[in-house]
mmCIF file of C-alpha atoms in Angstrom:
data_model
loop_
_atom_site.group_PDB
_atom_site.id
_atom_site.type_symbol
_atom_site.label_atom_id
_atom_site.label_comp_id
_atom_site.label_asym_id
_atom_site.label_seq_id
_atom_site.Cartn_x
_atom_site.Cartn_y
_atom_site.Cartn_z
ATOM 1 C CA MET A 159 0.000 0.000 0.000
ATOM 2 C CA VAL A 160 1.216 3.451 -0.897
ATOM 3 C CA THR A 161 -0.279 6.589 0.585
ATOM 4 C CA PHE A 162 -1.132 9.310 -1.890
ATOM 5 C CA LYS A 163 -1.578 12.851 -0.607
ATOM 6 C CA ILE A 164 -3.320 14.645 -3.407
ATOM 7 C CA GLU A 165 -4.040 18.319 -3.592
ATOM 8 C CA ARG A 166 -7.715 19.029 -4.186
ATOM 9 C CA PHE A 167 -9.079 22.391 -5.222
ATOM 10 C CA ASP A 168 -12.310 23.326 -6.904
ATOM 11 C CA PRO A 169 -12.224 27.126 -7.210
ATOM 12 C CA ASP A 170 -16.027 27.283 -7.496
ATOM 13 C CA VAL A 171 -16.523 25.550 -4.146
ATOM 14 C CA ASP A 172 -13.326 25.619 -2.089
ATOM 15 C CA LYS A 173 -11.738 28.696 -0.618
ATOM 16 C CA ALA A 174 -8.248 27.218 -0.599
ATOM 17 C CA PRO A 175 -6.525 24.062 -1.807
ATOM 18 C CA TYR A 176 -6.402 21.143 0.651
ATOM 19 C CA PHE A 177 -4.811 17.716 0.672
ATOM 20 C CA LYS A 178 -6.774 14.490 0.644
ATOM 21 C CA THR A 179 -5.203 11.133 1.429
ATOM 22 C CA TYR A 180 -5.789 7.927 -0.519
ATOM 23 C CA GLU A 181 -4.416 4.430 0.030
ATOM 24 C CA VAL A 182 -3.467 2.841 -3.283
ATOM 25 C CA MET A 183 -2.759 -0.841 -3.864
ATOM 26 C CA ALA A 184 0.481 -0.271 -5.727
ATOM 27 C CA GLU A 185 1.710 -2.894 -8.114
ATOM 28 C CA LYS A 186 5.330 -3.423 -8.965
ATOM 29 C CA GLU A 187 5.747 -1.302 -12.072
ATOM 30 C CA MET A 188 2.892 1.088 -11.414
ATOM 31 C CA SER A 189 3.305 4.696 -12.523
ATOM 32 C CA VAL A 190 1.884 7.653 -10.642
ATOM 33 C CA LEU A 191 -0.621 8.135 -13.454
ATOM 34 C CA GLU A 192 -1.852 4.558 -13.032
ATOM 35 C CA ALA A 193 -2.232 5.219 -9.320
ATOM 36 C CA LEU A 194 -4.397 8.214 -10.194
ATOM 37 C CA PHE A 195 -6.506 5.942 -12.414
ATOM 38 C CA TYR A 196 -6.834 3.554 -9.456
ATOM 39 C CA ILE A 197 -8.069 6.397 -7.250
ATOM 40 C CA VAL A 198 -10.620 7.577 -9.818
ATOM 41 C CA GLU A 199 -11.885 4.054 -10.471
ATOM 42 C CA ASN A 200 -11.983 2.751 -6.909
ATOM 43 C CA LEU A 201 -11.785 5.538 -4.348
ATOM 44 C CA ASP A 202 -12.898 8.957 -5.562
ATOM 45 C CA GLY A 203 -14.398 9.624 -8.980
ATOM 46 C CA SER A 204 -14.299 13.380 -8.492
ATOM 47 C CA LEU A 205 -10.527 13.709 -8.836
ATOM 48 C CA ALA A 206 -9.592 15.720 -11.929
ATOM 49 C CA PHE A 207 -6.325 15.445 -13.837
ATOM 50 C CA ARG A 208 -5.115 15.664 -17.429
ATOM 51 C CA TYR A 209 -3.588 12.824 -19.360
ATOM 52 C CA SER A 210 -3.598 11.480 -22.859
ATOM 53 C CA CYS A 211 -0.839 9.308 -24.303
ATOM 54 C CA ARG A 212 0.422 7.578 -21.101
ATOM 55 C CA GLY A 213 3.845 7.323 -22.722
ATOM 56 C CA ALA A 214 5.636 10.623 -22.036
ATOM 57 C CA VAL A 215 4.944 11.984 -25.499
ATOM 58 C CA CYS A 216 1.934 14.279 -25.204
ATOM 59 C CA GLY A 217 3.004 16.322 -22.191
ATOM 60 C CA SER A 218 -0.477 16.467 -20.635
ATOM 61 C CA CYS A 219 0.177 14.939 -17.217
ATOM 62 C CA ALA A 220 2.890 17.212 -15.848
ATOM 63 C CA MET A 221 2.303 17.718 -12.133
ATOM 64 C CA ARG A 222 4.234 18.226 -8.948
ATOM 65 C CA ILE A 223 5.182 14.842 -7.502
ATOM 66 C CA ASN A 224 7.142 14.701 -4.255
ATOM 67 C CA GLY A 225 8.444 18.224 -4.609
ATOM 68 C CA LYS A 226 9.453 18.068 -8.237
ATOM 69 C CA ASN A 227 7.664 18.756 -11.500
ATOM 70 C CA ARG A 228 7.393 15.473 -13.370
ATOM 71 C CA LEU A 229 5.225 13.615 -15.834
ATOM 72 C CA ALA A 230 2.873 11.319 -13.898
ATOM 73 C CA CYS A 231 3.041 8.687 -16.650
ATOM 74 C CA GLN A 232 6.827 8.636 -16.723
ATOM 75 C CA THR A 233 7.289 8.479 -12.948
ATOM 76 C CA LEU A 234 7.209 4.991 -11.498
ATOM 77 C CA ILE A 235 6.140 4.748 -7.866
ATOM 78 C CA LYS A 236 9.132 2.574 -7.016
ATOM 79 C CA THR A 237 11.648 5.116 -8.297
ATOM 80 C CA LEU A 238 10.304 7.679 -5.811
ATOM 81 C CA ARG A 239 11.377 5.413 -2.917
ATOM 82 C CA ALA A 240 8.741 6.898 -0.628
ATOM 83 C CA LYS A 241 5.862 5.537 1.442
ATOM 84 C CA THR A 242 3.902 8.734 0.969
ATOM 85 C CA ILE A 243 3.615 10.385 -2.417
ATOM 86 C CA THR A 244 2.461 13.980 -2.536
ATOM 87 C CA VAL A 245 0.866 15.092 -5.773
ATOM 88 C CA SER A 246 -0.193 18.652 -6.488
ATOM 89 C CA ALA A 247 -0.886 20.813 -9.502
ATOM 90 C CA LEU A 248 2.008 22.525 -11.294
ATOM 91 C CA PRO A 249 3.000 25.469 -9.106
ATOM 92 C CA HIS A 250 2.557 29.108 -10.151
ATOM 93 C CA LEU A 251 -0.193 28.311 -12.658
ATOM 94 C CA PRO A 252 -3.903 29.010 -12.151
ATOM 95 C CA VAL A 253 -5.799 25.885 -11.089
ATOM 96 C CA ILE A 254 -8.926 24.917 -12.993
ATOM 97 C CA LYS A 255 -9.639 21.923 -10.790
ATOM 98 C CA ASP A 256 -7.484 19.658 -8.638
ATOM 99 C CA LEU A 257 -4.441 18.784 -10.752
ATOM 100 C CA VAL A 258 -5.628 20.527 -13.925
ATOM 101 C CA VAL A 259 -3.945 23.868 -14.520
ATOM 102 C CA ASP A 260 -4.695 26.646 -16.944
ATOM 103 C CA MET A 261 -2.014 26.597 -19.654
ATOM 104 C CA ASP A 262 -3.341 29.612 -21.613
ATOM 105 C CA HIS A 263 -0.474 31.931 -20.675
ATOM 106 C CA PHE A 264 2.045 29.230 -21.428
ATOM 107 C CA PHE A 265 0.726 28.726 -24.948
ATOM 108 C CA ALA A 266 0.199 32.453 -25.569
ATOM 109 C CA LYS A 267 3.904 32.965 -24.922
ATOM 110 C CA TYR A 268 4.737 29.948 -27.039
ATOM 111 C CA GLU A 269 2.868 31.505 -29.959
ATOM 112 C CA LYS A 270 4.689 34.796 -29.411
ATOM 113 C CA VAL A 271 8.039 33.354 -30.516
ATOM 114 C CA LYS A 272 6.525 32.145 -33.842
ATOM 115 C CA PRO A 273 7.170 28.428 -33.351
ATOM 116 C CA TYR A 274 7.223 27.540 -37.023
ATOM 117 C CA LEU A 275 9.670 27.636 -39.915
ATOM 118 C CA ILE A 276 9.958 31.015 -41.605
ATOM 119 C CA ASN A 277 11.649 30.935 -44.979
ATOM 120 C CA PRO A 278 10.301 33.148 -47.769
ATOM 121 C CA SER A 279 12.359 31.439 -50.488
ATOM 122 C CA PRO A 280 10.219 29.089 -52.605
ATOM 123 C CA ALA A 281 10.294 25.514 -51.332
ATOM 124 C CA PRO A 282 12.340 23.089 -53.438
ATOM 125 C CA ALA A 283 10.500 20.393 -55.394
ATOM 126 C CA LYS A 284 11.151 17.714 -52.767
ATOM 127 C CA GLU A 285 12.123 19.113 -49.382
ATOM 128 C CA ARG A 286 14.437 21.527 -47.609
ATOM 129 C CA THR A 287 17.397 19.301 -46.817
ATOM 130 C CA GLN A 288 19.683 19.437 -43.834
ATOM 131 C CA SER A 289 23.022 17.811 -43.182
ATOM 132 C CA VAL A 290 23.398 15.441 -40.233
ATOM 133 C CA LYS A 291 25.579 18.031 -38.531
ATOM 134 C CA GLU A 292 23.017 20.792 -39.024
ATOM 135 C CA ARG A 293 20.279 18.583 -37.631
ATOM 136 C CA ALA A 294 22.396 17.621 -34.625
ATOM 137 C CA ARG A 295 22.385 21.233 -33.446
ATOM 138 C CA ILE A 296 18.661 21.103 -32.747
ATOM 139 C CA ASP A 297 18.444 17.477 -31.605
ATOM 140 C CA GLU A 298 17.958 18.435 -27.982
ATOM 141 C CA MET A 299 15.456 21.293 -28.348
ATOM 142 C CA ILE A 300 13.298 19.298 -30.731
ATOM 143 C CA ASN A 301 12.448 16.841 -27.916
ATOM 144 C CA CYS A 302 10.257 19.400 -26.129
ATOM 145 C CA ILE A 303 6.734 18.090 -25.542
ATOM 146 C CA LEU A 304 5.298 21.363 -24.189
ATOM 147 C CA CYS A 305 4.290 19.874 -20.846
ATOM 148 C CA GLY A 306 4.983 23.105 -18.986
ATOM 149 C CA ALA A 307 7.087 21.498 -16.250
ATOM 150 C CA CYS A 308 9.965 23.911 -16.878
ATOM 151 C CA TYR A 309 7.743 26.961 -17.150
ATOM 152 C CA SER A 310 6.027 26.145 -13.889
ATOM 153 C CA ALA A 311 9.366 25.516 -12.143
ATOM 154 C CA CYS A 312 10.886 28.795 -13.339
ATOM 155 C CA THR A 313 11.125 31.317 -10.511
ATOM 156 C CA VAL A 314 11.547 34.158 -12.981
ATOM 157 C CA ALA A 315 8.365 33.190 -14.839
ATOM 158 C CA ALA A 316 6.587 32.995 -11.491
ATOM 159 C CA THR A 317 7.651 36.496 -10.467
ATOM 160 C CA ASP A 318 7.454 38.194 -13.878
ATOM 161 C CA PRO A 319 4.111 37.336 -15.532
ATOM 162 C CA GLN A 320 5.362 38.612 -18.896
ATOM 163 C CA PHE A 321 8.580 36.584 -19.040
ATOM 164 C CA LEU A 322 8.473 34.316 -22.077
ATOM 165 C CA GLY A 323 9.689 31.352 -20.051
ATOM 166 C CA PRO A 324 12.063 28.469 -20.770
ATOM 167 C CA ALA A 325 9.832 26.463 -23.124
ATOM 168 C CA ALA A 326 9.075 29.333 -25.505
ATOM 169 C CA LEU A 327 12.695 30.495 -25.494
ATOM 170 C CA THR A 328 13.960 26.992 -26.163
ATOM 171 C CA LYS A 329 11.599 26.825 -29.132
ATOM 172 C CA ALA A 330 12.824 30.232 -30.309
ATOM 173 C CA TYR A 331 16.394 28.938 -30.295
ATOM 174 C CA ARG A 332 15.319 25.690 -31.942
ATOM 175 C CA PHE A 333 14.287 27.696 -35.014
ATOM 176 C CA LEU A 334 17.110 30.198 -34.735
ATOM 177 C CA ALA A 335 19.593 27.338 -34.890
ATOM 178 C CA ASP A 336 17.716 25.564 -37.684
ATOM 179 C CA SER A 337 19.703 25.798 -40.921
ATOM 180 C CA ARG A 338 16.449 25.926 -42.931
ATOM 181 C CA ASP A 339 15.097 28.979 -41.151
ATOM 182 C CA ALA A 340 15.684 32.443 -42.586
ATOM 183 C CA ALA A 341 14.243 34.766 -39.953
ATOM 184 C CA ARG A 342 17.176 35.199 -37.590
ATOM 185 C CA GLY A 343 16.741 38.958 -37.154
ATOM 186 C CA GLU A 344 13.014 38.700 -36.563
ATOM 187 C CA ARG A 345 13.439 35.874 -34.067
ATOM 188 C CA LEU A 346 16.066 37.730 -32.079
ATOM 189 C CA LYS A 347 13.751 40.734 -31.939
ATOM 190 C CA LEU A 348 10.994 38.525 -30.527
ATOM 191 C CA VAL A 349 13.163 37.381 -27.610
ATOM 192 C CA ASP A 350 14.706 40.799 -26.957
ATOM 193 C CA GLY A 351 13.622 43.185 -24.223
ATOM 194 C CA GLU A 352 13.314 42.923 -20.481
ATOM 195 C CA HIS A 353 10.808 40.072 -20.569
ATOM 196 C CA GLY A 354 12.753 38.054 -23.123
ATOM 197 C CA ALA A 355 15.864 35.889 -22.997
ATOM 198 C CA LEU A 356 17.845 38.433 -20.992
ATOM 199 C CA ARG A 357 15.473 38.008 -18.062
ATOM 200 C CA CYS A 358 16.828 34.525 -17.371
ATOM 201 C CA HIS A 359 18.952 34.423 -14.221
ATOM 202 C CA THR A 360 20.384 30.950 -14.938
ATOM 203 C CA LEU A 361 18.684 29.279 -11.971
ATOM 204 C CA PHE A 362 18.471 25.958 -13.832
ATOM 205 C CA ASN A 363 15.111 25.101 -12.237
ATOM 206 C CA CYS A 364 13.846 24.449 -15.773
ATOM 207 C CA ALA A 365 16.630 21.965 -16.476
ATOM 208 C CA GLU A 366 15.901 20.190 -13.184
ATOM 209 C CA ALA A 367 12.241 19.854 -14.112
ATOM 210 C CA CYS A 368 12.419 18.821 -17.769
ATOM 211 C CA PRO A 369 11.202 15.216 -18.202
ATOM 212 C CA LYS A 370 13.044 15.075 -21.526
ATOM 213 C CA TYR A 371 16.346 16.200 -19.985
ATOM 214 C CA ILE A 372 16.502 19.332 -22.110
ATOM 215 C CA VAL A 373 18.612 22.154 -20.675
ATOM 216 C CA PRO A 374 16.616 25.260 -21.654
ATOM 217 C CA THR A 375 19.316 27.429 -20.074
ATOM 218 C CA TYR A 376 21.656 26.402 -22.889
ATOM 219 C CA SER A 377 19.233 27.663 -25.540
ATOM 220 C CA ILE A 378 18.513 30.839 -23.591
ATOM 221 C CA GLN A 379 22.211 31.601 -23.176
ATOM 222 C CA LYS A 380 22.661 31.072 -26.917
ATOM 223 C CA LEU A 381 19.818 33.535 -27.553
ATOM 224 C CA LYS A 382 21.489 36.054 -25.234
ATOM 225 C CA GLY A 383 24.684 35.614 -27.238
ATOM 226 C CA GLY A 384 22.716 36.232 -30.425
ATOM 227 C CA LEU A 385 21.265 39.432 -28.947
ATOM 228 C CA TYR A 386 24.810 40.644 -28.332
ATOM 229 C CA GLY A 387 25.671 39.995 -31.946
ATOM 230 C CA LYS A 388 27.351 36.630 -31.484
ATOM 231 C CA GLN A 389 26.926 34.142 -34.311
ATOM 232 C CA SER A 390 25.605 30.926 -32.853
ATOM 233 C CA MET B 24 -13.102 32.162 -12.979
ATOM 234 C CA LEU B 25 -9.521 31.546 -13.940
ATOM 235 C CA ASN B 26 -7.879 33.687 -11.355
ATOM 236 C CA ASN B 27 -7.003 30.847 -9.046
ATOM 237 C CA LEU B 28 -3.319 31.322 -8.602
ATOM 238 C CA LYS B 29 -2.412 29.434 -5.469
ATOM 239 C CA LYS B 30 -0.262 31.330 -3.033
ATOM 240 C CA GLU B 31 3.142 29.713 -3.250
ATOM 241 C CA SER B 32 6.597 30.703 -2.155
ATOM 242 C CA ILE B 33 9.264 31.091 -4.804
ATOM 243 C CA LEU B 34 10.956 28.194 -3.050
ATOM 244 C CA ALA B 35 8.199 25.951 -4.425
ATOM 245 C CA CYS B 36 10.445 25.880 -7.481
ATOM 246 C CA GLN B 37 13.487 24.781 -5.597
ATOM 247 C CA SER B 38 14.737 21.433 -6.738
ATOM 248 C CA GLY B 39 18.450 21.783 -7.391
ATOM 249 C CA VAL B 40 21.653 23.576 -6.494
ATOM 250 C CA GLY B 41 21.079 26.242 -9.158
ATOM 251 C CA MET B 42 18.275 27.772 -7.106
ATOM 252 C CA TRP B 43 20.368 27.771 -3.927
ATOM 253 C CA ALA B 44 23.259 29.374 -5.815
ATOM 254 C CA PHE B 45 20.880 32.084 -7.036
ATOM 255 C CA LEU B 46 19.405 32.724 -3.579
ATOM 256 C CA LEU B 47 22.785 32.748 -1.838
ATOM 257 C CA HIS B 48 24.135 35.079 -4.520
ATOM 258 C CA ARG B 49 21.292 37.519 -3.888
ATOM 259 C CA LEU B 50 21.556 37.338 -0.097
ATOM 260 C CA THR B 51 25.349 37.706 -0.017
ATOM 261 C CA GLY B 52 25.018 40.551 -2.527
ATOM 262 C CA LEU B 53 22.637 42.435 -0.242
ATOM 263 C CA ALA B 54 24.864 41.717 2.747
ATOM 264 C CA LEU B 55 27.888 43.060 0.885
ATOM 265 C CA ILE B 56 26.073 46.277 -0.067
ATOM 266 C CA PHE B 57 25.269 46.719 3.625
ATOM 267 C CA TYR B 58 28.910 46.071 4.470
ATOM 268 C CA LEU B 59 30.081 48.548 1.839
ATOM 269 C CA LEU B 60 27.977 51.307 3.410
ATOM 270 C CA MET B 61 29.428 50.514 6.844
ATOM 271 C CA HIS B 62 32.895 50.439 5.310
ATOM 272 C CA ILE B 63 32.451 53.905 3.846
ATOM 273 C CA MET B 64 31.224 55.153 7.215
ATOM 274 C CA VAL B 65 34.274 53.687 8.960
ATOM 275 C CA ILE B 66 36.719 55.128 6.441
ATOM 276 C CA SER B 67 35.043 58.529 6.591
ATOM 277 C CA THR B 68 35.831 58.820 10.312
ATOM 278 C CA SER B 69 39.393 59.542 9.198
ATOM 279 C CA LEU B 70 38.087 62.977 8.179
ATOM 280 C CA ARG B 71 37.728 63.656 11.881
ATOM 281 C CA GLY B 72 41.449 63.299 12.439
ATOM 282 C CA PRO B 73 43.893 60.473 13.141
ATOM 283 C CA HIS B 74 42.889 60.091 16.749
ATOM 284 C CA ALA B 75 39.223 59.318 16.041
ATOM 285 C CA PHE B 76 40.182 56.944 13.233
ATOM 286 C CA ASN B 77 42.706 55.005 15.315
ATOM 287 C CA GLN B 78 40.269 54.747 18.162
ATOM 288 C CA LEU B 79 37.664 53.215 15.891
ATOM 289 C CA LEU B 80 40.188 50.838 14.312
ATOM 290 C CA ALA B 81 41.141 49.609 17.764
ATOM 291 C CA VAL B 82 37.537 48.582 18.258
ATOM 292 C CA LEU B 83 37.287 46.996 14.808
ATOM 293 C CA THR B 84 40.324 44.785 15.341
ATOM 294 C CA SER B 85 38.885 43.320 18.548
ATOM 295 C CA GLN B 86 37.853 39.690 18.755
ATOM 296 C CA PRO B 87 34.124 39.915 17.861
ATOM 297 C CA PHE B 88 34.901 41.976 14.764
ATOM 298 C CA ILE B 89 37.559 39.523 13.563
ATOM 299 C CA ILE B 90 34.990 36.756 13.869
ATOM 300 C CA ALA B 91 32.507 38.910 11.934
ATOM 301 C CA ASP B 92 35.230 39.454 9.326
ATOM 302 C CA LEU B 93 35.316 35.705 8.756
ATOM 303 C CA GLY B 94 31.606 35.865 7.959
ATOM 304 C CA LEU B 95 32.308 38.741 5.593
ATOM 305 C CA LEU B 96 35.017 36.709 3.907
ATOM 306 C CA ALA B 97 32.632 33.784 3.437
ATOM 307 C CA ALA B 98 30.114 36.089 1.749
ATOM 308 C CA VAL B 99 32.776 37.685 -0.462
ATOM 309 C CA LEU B 100 34.194 34.299 -1.451
ATOM 310 C CA PHE B 101 30.842 32.811 -2.404
ATOM 311 C CA HIS B 102 29.610 35.931 -4.175
ATOM 312 C CA GLY B 103 32.846 36.391 -6.096
ATOM 313 C CA LEU B 104 33.381 32.784 -7.095
ATOM 314 C CA ASN B 105 29.725 32.243 -7.982
ATOM 315 C CA GLY B 106 29.965 35.451 -10.009
ATOM 316 C CA ILE B 107 32.685 33.759 -12.057
ATOM 317 C CA ARG B 108 30.388 30.725 -12.397
ATOM 318 C CA ILE B 109 27.662 32.967 -13.817
ATOM 319 C CA LEU B 110 30.172 34.652 -16.147
ATOM 320 C CA PHE B 111 31.065 31.228 -17.498
ATOM 321 C CA PHE B 112 27.419 30.676 -18.409
ATOM 322 C CA ASP B 113 27.292 34.023 -20.209
ATOM 323 C CA LEU B 114 30.317 32.922 -22.208
ATOM 324 C CA GLY B 115 28.446 29.730 -23.046
ATOM 325 C CA VAL B 116 30.876 27.613 -21.032
ATOM 326 C CA GLY B 117 29.908 24.808 -18.656
ATOM 327 C CA ILE B 118 26.128 25.228 -18.847
ATOM 328 C CA ARG B 119 25.635 21.483 -18.798
ATOM 329 C CA ILE B 120 27.972 20.941 -15.848
ATOM 330 C CA GLN B 121 26.593 23.773 -13.722
ATOM 331 C CA LYS B 122 26.205 21.521 -10.676
ATOM 332 C CA ILE B 123 29.850 20.457 -10.786
ATOM 333 C CA ILE B 124 30.886 24.094 -11.125
ATOM 334 C CA PHE B 125 28.663 24.989 -8.153
ATOM 335 C CA TRP B 126 30.345 22.409 -5.949
ATOM 336 C CA ALA B 127 33.751 23.523 -7.220
ATOM 337 C CA VAL B 128 32.807 27.064 -6.145
ATOM 338 C CA ILE B 129 31.797 25.781 -2.706
ATOM 339 C CA ALA B 130 34.978 23.715 -2.412
ATOM 340 C CA ALA B 131 37.252 26.596 -3.440
ATOM 341 C CA ALA B 132 35.458 28.988 -1.089
ATOM 342 C CA ALA B 133 35.689 26.492 1.790
ATOM 343 C CA LEU B 134 39.393 25.928 1.121
ATOM 344 C CA ILE B 135 40.300 29.615 1.078
ATOM 345 C CA TRP B 136 38.073 30.248 4.090
ATOM 346 C CA GLY B 137 39.646 27.363 5.993
ATOM 347 C CA VAL B 138 43.180 28.589 5.324
ATOM 348 C CA THR B 139 42.195 32.073 6.428
ATOM 349 C CA LEU B 140 40.606 30.707 9.570
ATOM 350 C CA TYR B 141 43.844 28.874 10.337
ATOM 351 C CA LEU B 142 45.850 32.081 9.854
ATOM 352 C CA THR B 143 43.385 34.162 11.878
ATOM 353 C CA LEU B 144 43.011 31.802 14.843
ATOM 354 C CA PRO B 145 45.944 33.304 16.795
ATOM 355 C CA PHE B 146 44.303 36.737 16.563
ATOM 356 C CA ILE B 147 40.950 35.392 17.680
ATOM 357 C CA MET B 148 42.502 33.534 20.590
ATOM 358 C CA GLY B 149 44.191 36.760 21.626
ATOM 359 C CA LYS B 150 47.657 36.475 19.990
#
């Protein structure tokens, strides 16, 4: 048996979030997400949480598990090595209900950095090719699944509501570093200013949180270099 | 409806040494500004003549102030060395080994502080 302390909050009814305890019959390779399924099916059908793919690809089930932002589907109960597992919604984001947070700001900022290829030259008959070396430069950033774990862990994003945040900035660098993209100047302009890349204080909370082991700080530092005229 | 930001401390983010480095850097920075102001005040007493200045220095070289100086040194060492760590990141160096660099900063600061403590002990014990 594993004890789950889960943060409950229904803004329409509750004045403040509170923790509710559930005893889960944990099986050997059970993930935290499966434990949440167990709770909904057997103990409390009113618990709300987001999930979709169950395989660490969709980025829906990011939540705070034992003090760290993680994907519930990717986190096995046994790897936590704890008798009590505390699960709460991603910090510093508005709660819709229980473990479901409002990601509107996150995606608004994501859209701000124009997360798509910009290249006005007519597309070749087949495809825009890239060498292996050119592709390797963006290998890491391309793994982002937009779960919001880094954004929620970022102290700067929590204290400056306009800060673009690690996910959006990583995406900005992903296209800046892409050999097929032709909008370097425009992209650098998008991440300039006091709420852009330069706001990052290199706390590395984002890198600690990323379930895909991306280091957003690397991309952000590269963007800062670009803003100072460095070719990256 | 969607104004349900839970009240959370900035430490809710804390999960690695990077956050502690940041916090310590800020706190030691504030402490050093405070020290700098006191330092200017102490130095400015020399405007009131050598006697006043010497009198004050006699107080400042007494045991409690030497012990406080060790605290000052610890703050200077961490702030300075971590400043170099941050400069490395701005140069694009060592971003992926930031934890190792943090512990190297702590180790170097502890080493220099320890040596200084060893050299200062006779003064603290009263020569």
